[in-house]
């Protein structure tokens, strides 16, 4: 099986470990920037094209600043994420709020920042108007129901909690137009971790058809179409990444026909990808604590599901490299585990690997999105540090590891003294 690329050598990472103990997440700035530029270039034909990085994937302000410099905005889905964007210096249309079951305070915060608000439900029109006032620009999230197949992770669109129905969204544009809203967008997202490039072209088709219909039925000219997130990454060696140039060419063809052809240009194309922006360029680095041989062979790491939950939660595949043993035969079978008191705390089950010994450094690939971000404190586990490999080869810490004091920060031990049990 082909090995996956790693942007550092064993000796280099051993030096890093002396300063920053394992486990930690490490992101590759150069690769993230190159990927961002390639994405933008692929859609260079579309004036106003913008990617709003879904910060829930990797909410680190240093990465956000890098992506901002590359011309990206951010997609937020909570008040704290909006605050994070604010602290990175983002404002106005650099920020999109795509949330659901949205509290008033979140609409308020988005409005204060001048962010683009993406409504999830027709009832939110009144709710937003009452609680924050309607902004000049509004986007709505479309749930195409049976007009589009969802993918495995998101499931059938009709069962999904997100978005307006077809009838509701057309009514929504009429309502908002009457209420004086001036600029309109449309959004949809019906896939997650999808590797089929045609899927995204079909999604654009669904939205472009809707844009034509909204113009006919509600007299509204939509200014931007947000195609959502959900572009997958090749977690398994041998899988093919989504060819963004191909996706762009397919969308461009539909744009010429349906948008330009119906006099609805210009229309800006937006995405709000998370995983495809940083996922492949982040690595969880851990060390082997124990090799245990019972009915199976277990390699116990100093990392756990608290550092990367996807394998335990979804049975997701993450490739594992034992550093320095890349050229040894993968002829031993291991369950690679963490130390949580949960039997699903496994990074891999029945994985063929070279023979592992305690002290080996293990790299878990594709942990750059929905990795550290999904961390938690169950079992008193502390979230790990995040490091950045800069373009000049330097390693900087962009988030320190949690300490026990962080874990205790929400508890008041002073009052405990007076508390009678
Ligand atoms: C999670 C999410 C994204 C990002 O998804 P990825 O799979 O990381 O690309 C984008 N938009 C919305 C609304 C989301 O919920």
CSV table of N, CA and C in Angstrom, one decimal, residues 33-183:
chain,number,residue,atom,x,y,z
A,33,UNK,N,-1.7,26.7,2.2
A,33,UNK,CA,-1.7,27.8,1.3
A,33,UNK,C,-1.8,27.4,-0.1
A,34,UNK,N,-1.0,26.4,-0.5
A,34,UNK,CA,-1.0,25.9,-1.9
A,34,UNK,C,-2.4,25.4,-2.3
A,35,UNK,N,-3.0,24.7,-1.4
A,35,UNK,CA,-4.3,24.2,-1.6
A,35,UNK,C,-5.3,25.3,-1.8
A,36,UNK,N,-5.2,26.3,-0.9
A,36,UNK,CA,-6.1,27.4,-1.0
A,36,UNK,C,-6.0,28.2,-2.3
A,37,UNK,N,-4.8,28.3,-2.8
A,37,UNK,CA,-4.5,29.1,-4.0
A,37,UNK,C,-5.0,28.3,-5.2
A,38,UNK,N,-4.9,27.0,-5.1
A,38,UNK,CA,-5.3,26.1,-6.2
A,38,UNK,C,-6.9,26.2,-6.3
A,39,UNK,N,-7.5,26.2,-5.2
A,39,UNK,CA,-9.0,26.2,-5.2
A,39,UNK,C,-9.5,27.6,-5.8
A,40,UNK,N,-8.8,28.7,-5.3
A,40,UNK,CA,-9.2,30.0,-5.8
A,40,UNK,C,-9.0,30.1,-7.3
A,41,UNK,N,-7.9,29.6,-7.7
A,41,UNK,CA,-7.5,29.6,-9.2
A,41,UNK,C,-8.5,28.9,-10.0
A,42,UNK,N,-8.9,27.7,-9.5
A,42,UNK,CA,-9.9,26.9,-10.2
A,42,UNK,C,-11.2,27.6,-10.6
A,43,UNK,N,-11.5,28.5,-9.6
A,43,UNK,CA,-12.8,29.3,-9.8
A,43,UNK,C,-12.5,30.7,-10.3
A,44,UNK,N,-11.3,31.0,-10.8
A,44,UNK,CA,-10.9,32.3,-11.2
A,44,UNK,C,-11.8,33.0,-12.2
A,45,UNK,N,-12.6,32.1,-12.9
A,45,UNK,CA,-13.5,32.7,-14.0
A,45,UNK,C,-14.7,33.4,-13.3
A,46,UNK,N,-15.0,33.1,-12.1
A,46,UNK,CA,-16.2,33.6,-11.5
A,46,UNK,C,-15.8,34.9,-10.6
A,47,UNK,N,-16.2,36.0,-11.1
A,47,UNK,CA,-15.9,37.2,-10.3
A,47,UNK,C,-16.6,37.3,-9.0
A,48,UNK,N,-15.9,37.5,-7.9
A,48,UNK,CA,-16.5,37.5,-6.6
A,48,UNK,C,-16.5,36.1,-5.9
A,49,UNK,N,-15.9,35.1,-6.6
A,49,UNK,CA,-15.9,33.8,-6.0
A,49,UNK,C,-15.2,33.9,-4.6
A,50,UNK,N,-15.8,33.2,-3.6
A,50,UNK,CA,-15.2,33.2,-2.3
A,50,UNK,C,-15.5,31.9,-1.6
A,51,UNK,N,-14.4,31.5,-0.9
A,51,UNK,CA,-14.6,30.3,0.0
A,51,UNK,C,-14.7,30.8,1.4
A,52,UNK,N,-15.7,30.4,2.1
A,52,UNK,CA,-15.9,30.7,3.5
A,52,UNK,C,-15.5,29.5,4.3
A,53,UNK,N,-14.3,29.5,4.9
A,53,UNK,CA,-13.8,28.3,5.6
A,53,UNK,C,-14.7,28.0,6.8
A,54,UNK,N,-15.2,26.8,6.8
A,54,UNK,CA,-16.1,26.4,7.9
A,54,UNK,C,-15.2,26.2,9.2
A,55,UNK,N,-15.2,27.2,10.0
A,55,UNK,CA,-14.2,27.2,11.1
A,55,UNK,C,-14.5,26.1,12.1
A,56,UNK,N,-15.7,25.5,12.1
A,56,UNK,CA,-15.9,24.4,13.1
A,56,UNK,C,-14.9,23.3,12.8
A,57,UNK,N,-14.4,23.2,11.6
A,57,UNK,CA,-13.5,22.1,11.3
A,57,UNK,C,-12.1,22.3,12.0
A,58,UNK,N,-11.6,23.5,12.1
A,58,UNK,CA,-10.4,23.7,12.8
A,58,UNK,C,-10.4,25.2,13.3
A,59,UNK,N,-11.0,25.4,14.4
A,59,UNK,CA,-11.2,26.8,14.8
A,59,UNK,C,-9.9,27.4,15.5
A,60,UNK,N,-8.9,27.5,14.7
A,60,UNK,CA,-7.7,28.1,15.3
A,60,UNK,C,-7.4,29.5,14.6
A,61,UNK,N,-7.3,30.5,15.4
A,61,UNK,CA,-7.1,31.9,14.8
A,61,UNK,C,-5.9,32.0,13.9
A,62,UNK,N,-4.9,31.3,14.2
A,62,UNK,CA,-3.7,31.4,13.3
A,62,UNK,C,-3.9,30.9,11.9
A,63,UNK,N,-4.6,29.7,11.9
A,63,UNK,CA,-5.0,29.2,10.6
A,63,UNK,C,-6.0,30.1,9.9
A,64,UNK,N,-6.9,30.7,10.7
A,64,UNK,CA,-7.9,31.6,10.1
A,64,UNK,C,-7.2,32.8,9.5
A,65,UNK,N,-6.2,33.3,10.2
A,65,UNK,CA,-5.4,34.5,9.7
A,65,UNK,C,-4.7,34.1,8.4
A,66,UNK,N,-4.1,32.9,8.3
A,66,UNK,CA,-3.5,32.5,7.1
A,66,UNK,C,-4.5,32.4,5.9
A,67,UNK,N,-5.7,31.9,6.2
A,67,UNK,CA,-6.7,31.7,5.2
A,67,UNK,C,-7.3,33.1,4.8
A,68,UNK,N,-7.4,33.9,5.8
A,68,UNK,CA,-7.9,35.3,5.5
A,68,UNK,C,-6.9,36.0,4.5
A,69,UNK,N,-5.6,35.8,4.7
A,69,UNK,CA,-4.6,36.4,3.9
A,69,UNK,C,-4.7,35.8,2.4
A,70,UNK,N,-5.2,34.5,2.4
A,70,UNK,CA,-5.3,33.9,1.0
A,70,UNK,C,-6.7,34.3,0.4
A,71,UNK,N,-7.4,35.2,1.1
A,71,UNK,CA,-8.6,35.7,0.5
A,71,UNK,C,-9.9,35.0,0.9
A,72,UNK,N,-9.8,34.1,1.8
A,72,UNK,CA,-10.9,33.3,2.3
A,72,UNK,C,-11.7,34.1,3.3
A,73,UNK,N,-13.0,33.9,3.4
A,73,UNK,CA,-13.8,34.3,4.5
A,73,UNK,C,-14.0,33.2,5.5
A,74,UNK,N,-14.9,33.3,6.5
A,74,UNK,CA,-15.2,32.2,7.4
A,74,UNK,C,-16.7,32.0,7.5
A,75,UNK,N,-17.0,30.7,7.7
A,75,UNK,CA,-18.4,30.3,7.9
A,75,UNK,C,-18.5,30.0,9.4
A,76,UNK,N,-19.4,30.7,10.1
A,76,UNK,CA,-19.5,30.4,11.5
A,76,UNK,C,-20.9,29.8,11.8
A,77,UNK,N,-21.0,29.0,12.8
A,77,UNK,CA,-22.3,28.5,13.2
A,77,UNK,C,-22.7,28.6,14.6
A,78,UNK,N,-22.0,29.5,15.3
A,78,UNK,CA,-22.4,29.8,16.7
A,78,UNK,C,-21.8,31.2,17.1
A,79,UNK,N,-22.3,31.7,18.2
A,79,UNK,CA,-21.9,33.0,18.7
A,79,UNK,C,-20.4,33.0,19.0
A,80,UNK,N,-19.9,31.9,19.6
A,80,UNK,CA,-18.5,31.9,20.0
A,80,UNK,C,-17.6,31.9,18.7
A,81,UNK,N,-18.1,31.2,17.7
A,81,UNK,CA,-17.3,31.2,16.4
A,81,UNK,C,-17.4,32.6,15.8
A,82,UNK,N,-18.5,33.3,15.9
A,82,UNK,CA,-18.5,34.7,15.4
A,82,UNK,C,-17.5,35.5,16.2
A,83,UNK,N,-17.5,35.3,17.5
A,83,UNK,CA,-16.5,36.1,18.3
A,83,UNK,C,-15.1,35.8,17.9
A,84,UNK,N,-14.8,34.5,17.6
A,84,UNK,CA,-13.5,34.2,17.2
A,84,UNK,C,-13.1,34.9,15.9
A,85,UNK,N,-14.1,34.9,14.9
A,85,UNK,CA,-13.9,35.6,13.7
A,85,UNK,C,-13.6,37.1,13.9
A,86,UNK,N,-14.3,37.7,14.9
A,86,UNK,CA,-14.2,39.1,15.2
A,86,UNK,C,-12.7,39.3,15.7
A,87,UNK,N,-12.3,38.4,16.6
A,87,UNK,CA,-11.0,38.6,17.2
A,87,UNK,C,-9.8,38.4,16.2
A,88,UNK,N,-10.1,37.7,15.1
A,88,UNK,CA,-9.1,37.6,14.0
A,88,UNK,C,-9.2,38.8,13.1
A,89,UNK,N,-10.1,39.7,13.4
A,89,UNK,CA,-10.2,40.9,12.6
A,89,UNK,C,-11.1,40.8,11.4
A,90,UNK,N,-12.0,39.8,11.4
A,90,UNK,CA,-12.9,39.7,10.3
A,90,UNK,C,-14.2,40.5,10.5
A,91,UNK,N,-14.7,41.0,9.4
A,91,UNK,CA,-15.9,41.8,9.5
A,91,UNK,C,-16.7,41.7,8.3
A,92,UNK,N,-18.0,42.1,8.4
A,92,UNK,CA,-18.8,42.3,7.2
A,92,UNK,C,-18.9,41.0,6.4
A,93,UNK,N,-18.8,41.1,5.1
A,93,UNK,CA,-19.1,40.0,4.2
A,93,UNK,C,-18.0,39.0,4.2
A,94,UNK,N,-17.0,39.2,5.0
A,94,UNK,CA,-16.0,38.1,5.2
A,94,UNK,C,-16.5,37.0,6.0
A,95,UNK,N,-17.7,37.2,6.7
A,95,UNK,CA,-18.2,36.2,7.6
A,95,UNK,C,-19.6,35.8,7.1
A,96,UNK,N,-19.9,34.6,7.2
A,96,UNK,CA,-21.2,34.0,6.9
A,96,UNK,C,-21.7,33.3,8.1
A,97,UNK,N,-22.9,33.5,8.5
A,97,UNK,CA,-23.4,32.7,9.6
A,97,UNK,C,-24.4,31.7,9.1
A,98,UNK,N,-24.0,30.5,9.1
A,98,UNK,CA,-24.9,29.4,8.7
A,98,UNK,C,-25.2,28.6,9.9
A,99,UNK,N,-26.3,28.8,10.5
A,99,UNK,CA,-26.6,28.1,11.7
A,99,UNK,C,-28.0,27.5,11.6
A,100,UNK,N,-28.4,26.8,12.6
A,100,UNK,CA,-29.8,26.3,12.6
A,100,UNK,C,-30.3,26.3,14.1
A,101,UNK,N,-31.6,26.3,14.3
A,101,UNK,CA,-32.1,26.4,15.6
A,101,UNK,C,-31.4,27.6,16.3
A,102,UNK,N,-31.4,28.7,15.6
A,102,UNK,CA,-30.5,29.8,16.0
A,102,UNK,C,-31.1,30.7,17.1
A,103,UNK,N,-30.3,30.9,18.2
A,103,UNK,CA,-30.7,31.8,19.2
A,103,UNK,C,-30.7,33.3,18.8
A,104,UNK,N,-31.5,34.1,19.4
A,104,UNK,CA,-31.5,35.5,19.0
A,104,UNK,C,-30.2,36.2,19.2
A,105,UNK,N,-29.5,35.8,20.2
A,105,UNK,CA,-28.2,36.5,20.5
A,105,UNK,C,-27.2,36.2,19.3
A,106,UNK,N,-27.3,35.1,18.7
A,106,UNK,CA,-26.4,34.8,17.6
A,106,UNK,C,-26.8,35.7,16.3
A,107,UNK,N,-28.1,35.8,16.1
A,107,UNK,CA,-28.4,36.7,15.0
A,107,UNK,C,-28.0,38.1,15.3
A,108,UNK,N,-28.1,38.5,16.6
A,108,UNK,CA,-27.7,39.9,17.0
A,108,UNK,C,-26.2,40.1,16.7
A,109,UNK,N,-25.4,39.1,17.2
A,109,UNK,CA,-23.9,39.2,17.0
A,109,UNK,C,-23.6,39.2,15.6
A,110,UNK,N,-24.2,38.4,14.7
A,110,UNK,CA,-23.9,38.4,13.3
A,110,UNK,C,-24.2,39.8,12.7
A,111,UNK,N,-25.4,40.3,13.1
A,111,UNK,CA,-25.8,41.6,12.5
A,111,UNK,C,-24.8,42.7,12.9
A,112,UNK,N,-24.4,42.7,14.2
A,112,UNK,CA,-23.4,43.7,14.7
A,112,UNK,C,-22.1,43.7,13.8
A,113,UNK,N,-21.7,42.4,13.4
A,113,UNK,CA,-20.5,42.3,12.6
A,113,UNK,C,-20.7,42.6,11.1
A,114,UNK,N,-22.0,42.7,10.8
A,114,UNK,CA,-22.3,42.9,9.3
A,114,UNK,C,-22.1,41.6,8.5
A,115,UNK,N,-22.1,40.5,9.3
A,115,UNK,CA,-21.9,39.2,8.6
A,115,UNK,C,-23.1,38.9,7.7
A,116,UNK,N,-22.9,38.0,6.7
A,116,UNK,CA,-24.1,37.5,5.9
A,116,UNK,C,-24.8,36.5,6.7
A,117,UNK,N,-26.1,36.7,6.9
A,117,UNK,CA,-26.9,35.8,7.7
A,117,UNK,C,-27.6,34.8,6.7
A,118,UNK,N,-27.4,33.5,7.0
A,118,UNK,CA,-28.0,32.5,6.2
A,118,UNK,C,-29.1,31.9,7.0
A,119,UNK,N,-30.4,32.1,6.6
A,119,UNK,CA,-31.5,31.6,7.4
A,119,UNK,C,-31.7,30.1,7.2
A,120,UNK,N,-32.1,29.4,8.2
A,120,UNK,CA,-32.3,28.0,8.1
A,120,UNK,C,-33.8,27.7,8.0
A,121,UNK,N,-34.7,28.6,8.3
A,121,UNK,CA,-36.1,28.3,8.3
A,121,UNK,C,-37.0,29.5,8.1
A,122,UNK,N,-38.1,29.3,7.5
A,122,UNK,CA,-39.0,30.4,7.1
A,122,UNK,C,-39.5,31.2,8.4
A,123,UNK,N,-39.6,30.5,9.5
A,123,UNK,CA,-40.0,31.2,10.7
A,123,UNK,C,-38.9,32.1,11.2
A,124,UNK,N,-37.7,31.9,10.8
A,124,UNK,CA,-36.6,32.8,11.2
A,124,UNK,C,-36.6,34.2,10.6
A,125,UNK,N,-37.5,34.4,9.6
A,125,UNK,CA,-37.6,35.7,9.0
A,125,UNK,C,-38.2,36.7,10.0
A,126,UNK,N,-39.3,36.3,10.6
A,126,UNK,CA,-39.9,37.1,11.7
A,126,UNK,C,-39.0,37.2,12.9
A,127,UNK,N,-38.5,36.1,13.2
A,127,UNK,CA,-37.6,36.0,14.4
A,127,UNK,C,-36.4,36.9,14.3
A,128,UNK,N,-35.8,36.9,13.2
A,128,UNK,CA,-34.7,37.8,13.0
A,128,UNK,C,-35.1,39.3,13.0
A,129,UNK,N,-36.2,39.5,12.3
A,129,UNK,CA,-36.7,40.9,12.2
A,129,UNK,C,-37.0,41.4,13.6
A,130,UNK,N,-37.7,40.6,14.5
A,130,UNK,CA,-38.0,41.0,15.8
A,130,UNK,C,-36.8,41.2,16.7
A,131,UNK,N,-35.8,40.3,16.6
A,131,UNK,CA,-34.7,40.3,17.5
A,131,UNK,C,-33.5,41.0,17.1
A,132,UNK,N,-33.3,41.2,15.9
A,132,UNK,CA,-32.1,42.0,15.5
A,132,UNK,C,-32.4,43.0,14.4
A,133,UNK,N,-33.5,42.8,13.7
A,133,UNK,CA,-33.8,43.6,12.6
A,133,UNK,C,-33.2,43.0,11.3
A,134,UNK,N,-33.9,43.2,10.2
A,134,UNK,CA,-33.4,42.6,8.9
A,134,UNK,C,-32.3,43.3,8.3
A,135,UNK,N,-31.2,42.7,8.0
A,135,UNK,CA,-30.1,43.3,7.3
A,135,UNK,C,-30.5,43.5,5.8
A,136,UNK,N,-29.6,44.2,5.1
A,136,UNK,CA,-29.9,44.5,3.6
A,136,UNK,C,-29.7,43.2,2.8
A,137,UNK,N,-28.8,42.4,3.3
A,137,UNK,CA,-28.5,41.2,2.5
A,137,UNK,C,-28.9,39.9,3.3
A,138,UNK,N,-29.6,39.0,2.6
A,138,UNK,CA,-30.0,37.8,3.3
A,138,UNK,C,-29.8,36.6,2.4
A,139,UNK,N,-29.4,35.5,3.0
A,139,UNK,CA,-29.3,34.2,2.3
A,139,UNK,C,-30.2,33.2,3.0
A,140,UNK,N,-30.7,32.3,2.2
A,140,UNK,CA,-31.5,31.2,2.8
A,140,UNK,C,-31.0,29.9,2.4
A,141,UNK,N,-31.2,28.9,3.3
A,141,UNK,CA,-30.7,27.6,3.1
A,141,UNK,C,-31.8,26.7,2.5
A,142,UNK,N,-31.5,26.1,1.3
A,142,UNK,CA,-32.5,25.3,0.6
A,142,UNK,C,-32.3,23.9,0.9
A,143,UNK,N,-33.4,23.2,1.2
A,143,UNK,CA,-33.4,21.7,1.4
A,143,UNK,C,-34.2,21.2,0.2
A,144,UNK,N,-33.5,20.6,-0.8
A,144,UNK,CA,-34.2,20.2,-2.0
A,144,UNK,C,-35.1,19.0,-1.9
A,145,UNK,N,-35.2,18.4,-0.7
A,145,UNK,CA,-36.1,17.3,-0.5
A,145,UNK,C,-35.8,16.2,-1.5
A,146,UNK,N,-36.8,15.7,-2.1
A,146,UNK,CA,-36.6,14.5,-3.0
A,146,UNK,C,-36.0,15.0,-4.4
A,147,UNK,N,-35.7,16.3,-4.6
A,147,UNK,CA,-35.1,16.7,-5.8
A,147,UNK,C,-33.6,16.4,-5.9
A,148,UNK,N,-33.1,16.0,-4.8
A,148,UNK,CA,-31.6,15.7,-4.7
A,148,UNK,C,-31.4,14.6,-3.7
A,149,UNK,N,-30.6,13.6,-4.1
A,149,UNK,CA,-30.2,12.6,-3.2
A,149,UNK,C,-29.1,13.1,-2.2
A,150,UNK,N,-29.3,12.8,-0.9
A,150,UNK,CA,-28.2,13.2,0.0
A,150,UNK,C,-27.1,12.1,-0.1
A,151,UNK,N,-26.0,12.3,0.6
A,151,UNK,CA,-25.1,11.2,0.6
A,151,UNK,C,-25.1,10.5,2.0
A,152,UNK,N,-24.3,9.4,2.1
A,152,UNK,CA,-24.4,8.5,3.3
A,152,UNK,C,-24.4,9.2,4.6
A,153,UNK,N,-23.5,10.2,4.7
A,153,UNK,CA,-23.3,10.8,6.1
A,153,UNK,C,-24.4,11.7,6.4
A,154,UNK,N,-24.9,12.5,5.4
A,154,UNK,CA,-26.0,13.5,5.7
A,154,UNK,C,-27.3,12.8,5.7
A,155,UNK,N,-27.4,11.7,4.8
A,155,UNK,CA,-28.7,11.0,4.7
A,155,UNK,C,-29.6,11.7,3.7
A,156,UNK,N,-30.9,11.2,3.8
A,156,UNK,CA,-31.8,11.7,2.8
A,156,UNK,C,-32.2,13.2,3.2
A,157,UNK,N,-32.2,14.1,2.2
A,157,UNK,CA,-32.5,15.5,2.5
A,157,UNK,C,-33.9,15.7,3.3
A,158,UNK,N,-34.9,14.8,2.9
A,158,UNK,CA,-36.2,15.0,3.6
A,158,UNK,C,-36.1,14.7,5.1
A,159,UNK,N,-35.1,13.9,5.5
A,159,UNK,CA,-35.0,13.6,6.9
A,159,UNK,C,-34.1,14.6,7.6
A,160,UNK,N,-33.5,15.4,6.8
A,160,UNK,CA,-32.5,16.4,7.4
A,160,UNK,C,-33.2,17.5,8.1
A,161,UNK,N,-32.7,18.0,9.2
A,161,UNK,CA,-33.3,19.1,9.9
A,161,UNK,C,-33.0,20.5,9.2
A,162,UNK,N,-32.2,20.5,8.2
A,162,UNK,CA,-31.7,21.8,7.7
A,162,UNK,C,-32.6,22.3,6.5
A,163,UNK,N,-32.7,23.6,6.5
A,163,UNK,CA,-33.2,24.3,5.3
A,163,UNK,C,-34.7,24.5,5.1
A,164,UNK,N,-35.0,25.3,4.1
A,164,UNK,CA,-36.4,25.6,3.7
A,164,UNK,C,-36.8,24.5,2.6
A,165,UNK,N,-38.1,24.2,2.6
A,165,UNK,CA,-38.6,23.4,1.5
A,165,UNK,C,-38.6,24.3,0.2
A,166,UNK,N,-38.9,23.7,-0.9
A,166,UNK,CA,-38.9,24.4,-2.1
A,166,UNK,C,-40.0,25.5,-2.1
A,167,UNK,N,-41.2,25.2,-1.7
A,167,UNK,CA,-42.2,26.2,-1.6
A,167,UNK,C,-41.9,27.3,-0.6
A,168,UNK,N,-41.3,26.9,0.5
A,168,UNK,CA,-41.0,27.9,1.6
A,168,UNK,C,-40.0,28.9,1.1
A,169,UNK,N,-39.0,28.4,0.3
A,169,UNK,CA,-37.9,29.3,0.0
A,169,UNK,C,-38.4,30.3,-1.0
A,170,UNK,N,-39.3,29.9,-1.9
A,170,UNK,CA,-39.8,30.9,-2.9
A,170,UNK,C,-40.6,32.0,-2.2
A,171,UNK,N,-41.4,31.5,-1.2
A,171,UNK,CA,-42.2,32.4,-0.4
A,171,UNK,C,-41.3,33.3,0.4
A,172,UNK,N,-40.2,32.7,0.9
A,172,UNK,CA,-39.2,33.5,1.7
A,172,UNK,C,-38.7,34.7,0.9
A,173,UNK,N,-38.3,34.5,-0.4
A,173,UNK,CA,-37.8,35.6,-1.2
A,173,UNK,C,-38.9,36.6,-1.4
A,174,UNK,N,-40.1,36.2,-1.6
A,174,UNK,CA,-41.2,37.2,-1.7
A,174,UNK,C,-41.4,38.0,-0.5
A,175,UNK,N,-41.4,37.3,0.7
A,175,UNK,CA,-41.6,38.0,1.9
A,175,UNK,C,-40.4,39.0,2.2
A,176,UNK,N,-39.2,38.6,2.0
A,176,UNK,CA,-38.1,39.4,2.3
A,176,UNK,C,-38.0,40.6,1.4
A,177,UNK,N,-38.4,40.4,0.1
A,177,UNK,CA,-38.4,41.5,-0.9
A,177,UNK,C,-39.4,42.5,-0.4
A,178,UNK,N,-40.6,42.1,0.0
A,178,UNK,CA,-41.6,43.0,0.5
A,178,UNK,C,-41.2,43.8,1.8
A,179,UNK,N,-40.3,43.1,2.5
A,179,UNK,CA,-39.8,43.8,3.8
A,179,UNK,C,-38.6,44.7,3.5
A,180,UNK,N,-38.2,44.8,2.2
A,180,UNK,CA,-37.2,45.7,1.9
A,180,UNK,C,-35.8,45.2,1.8
A,181,UNK,N,-35.6,43.9,1.9
A,181,UNK,CA,-34.3,43.3,1.8
A,181,UNK,C,-33.8,43.5,0.4
A,182,UNK,N,-32.5,43.9,0.2
A,182,UNK,CA,-32.1,44.3,-1.1
A,182,UNK,C,-31.2,43.3,-1.9
A,183,UNK,N,-30.4,42.5,-1.1
A,183,UNK,CA,-29.5,41.6,-1.8
A,183,UNK,C,-29.8,40.2,-1.3
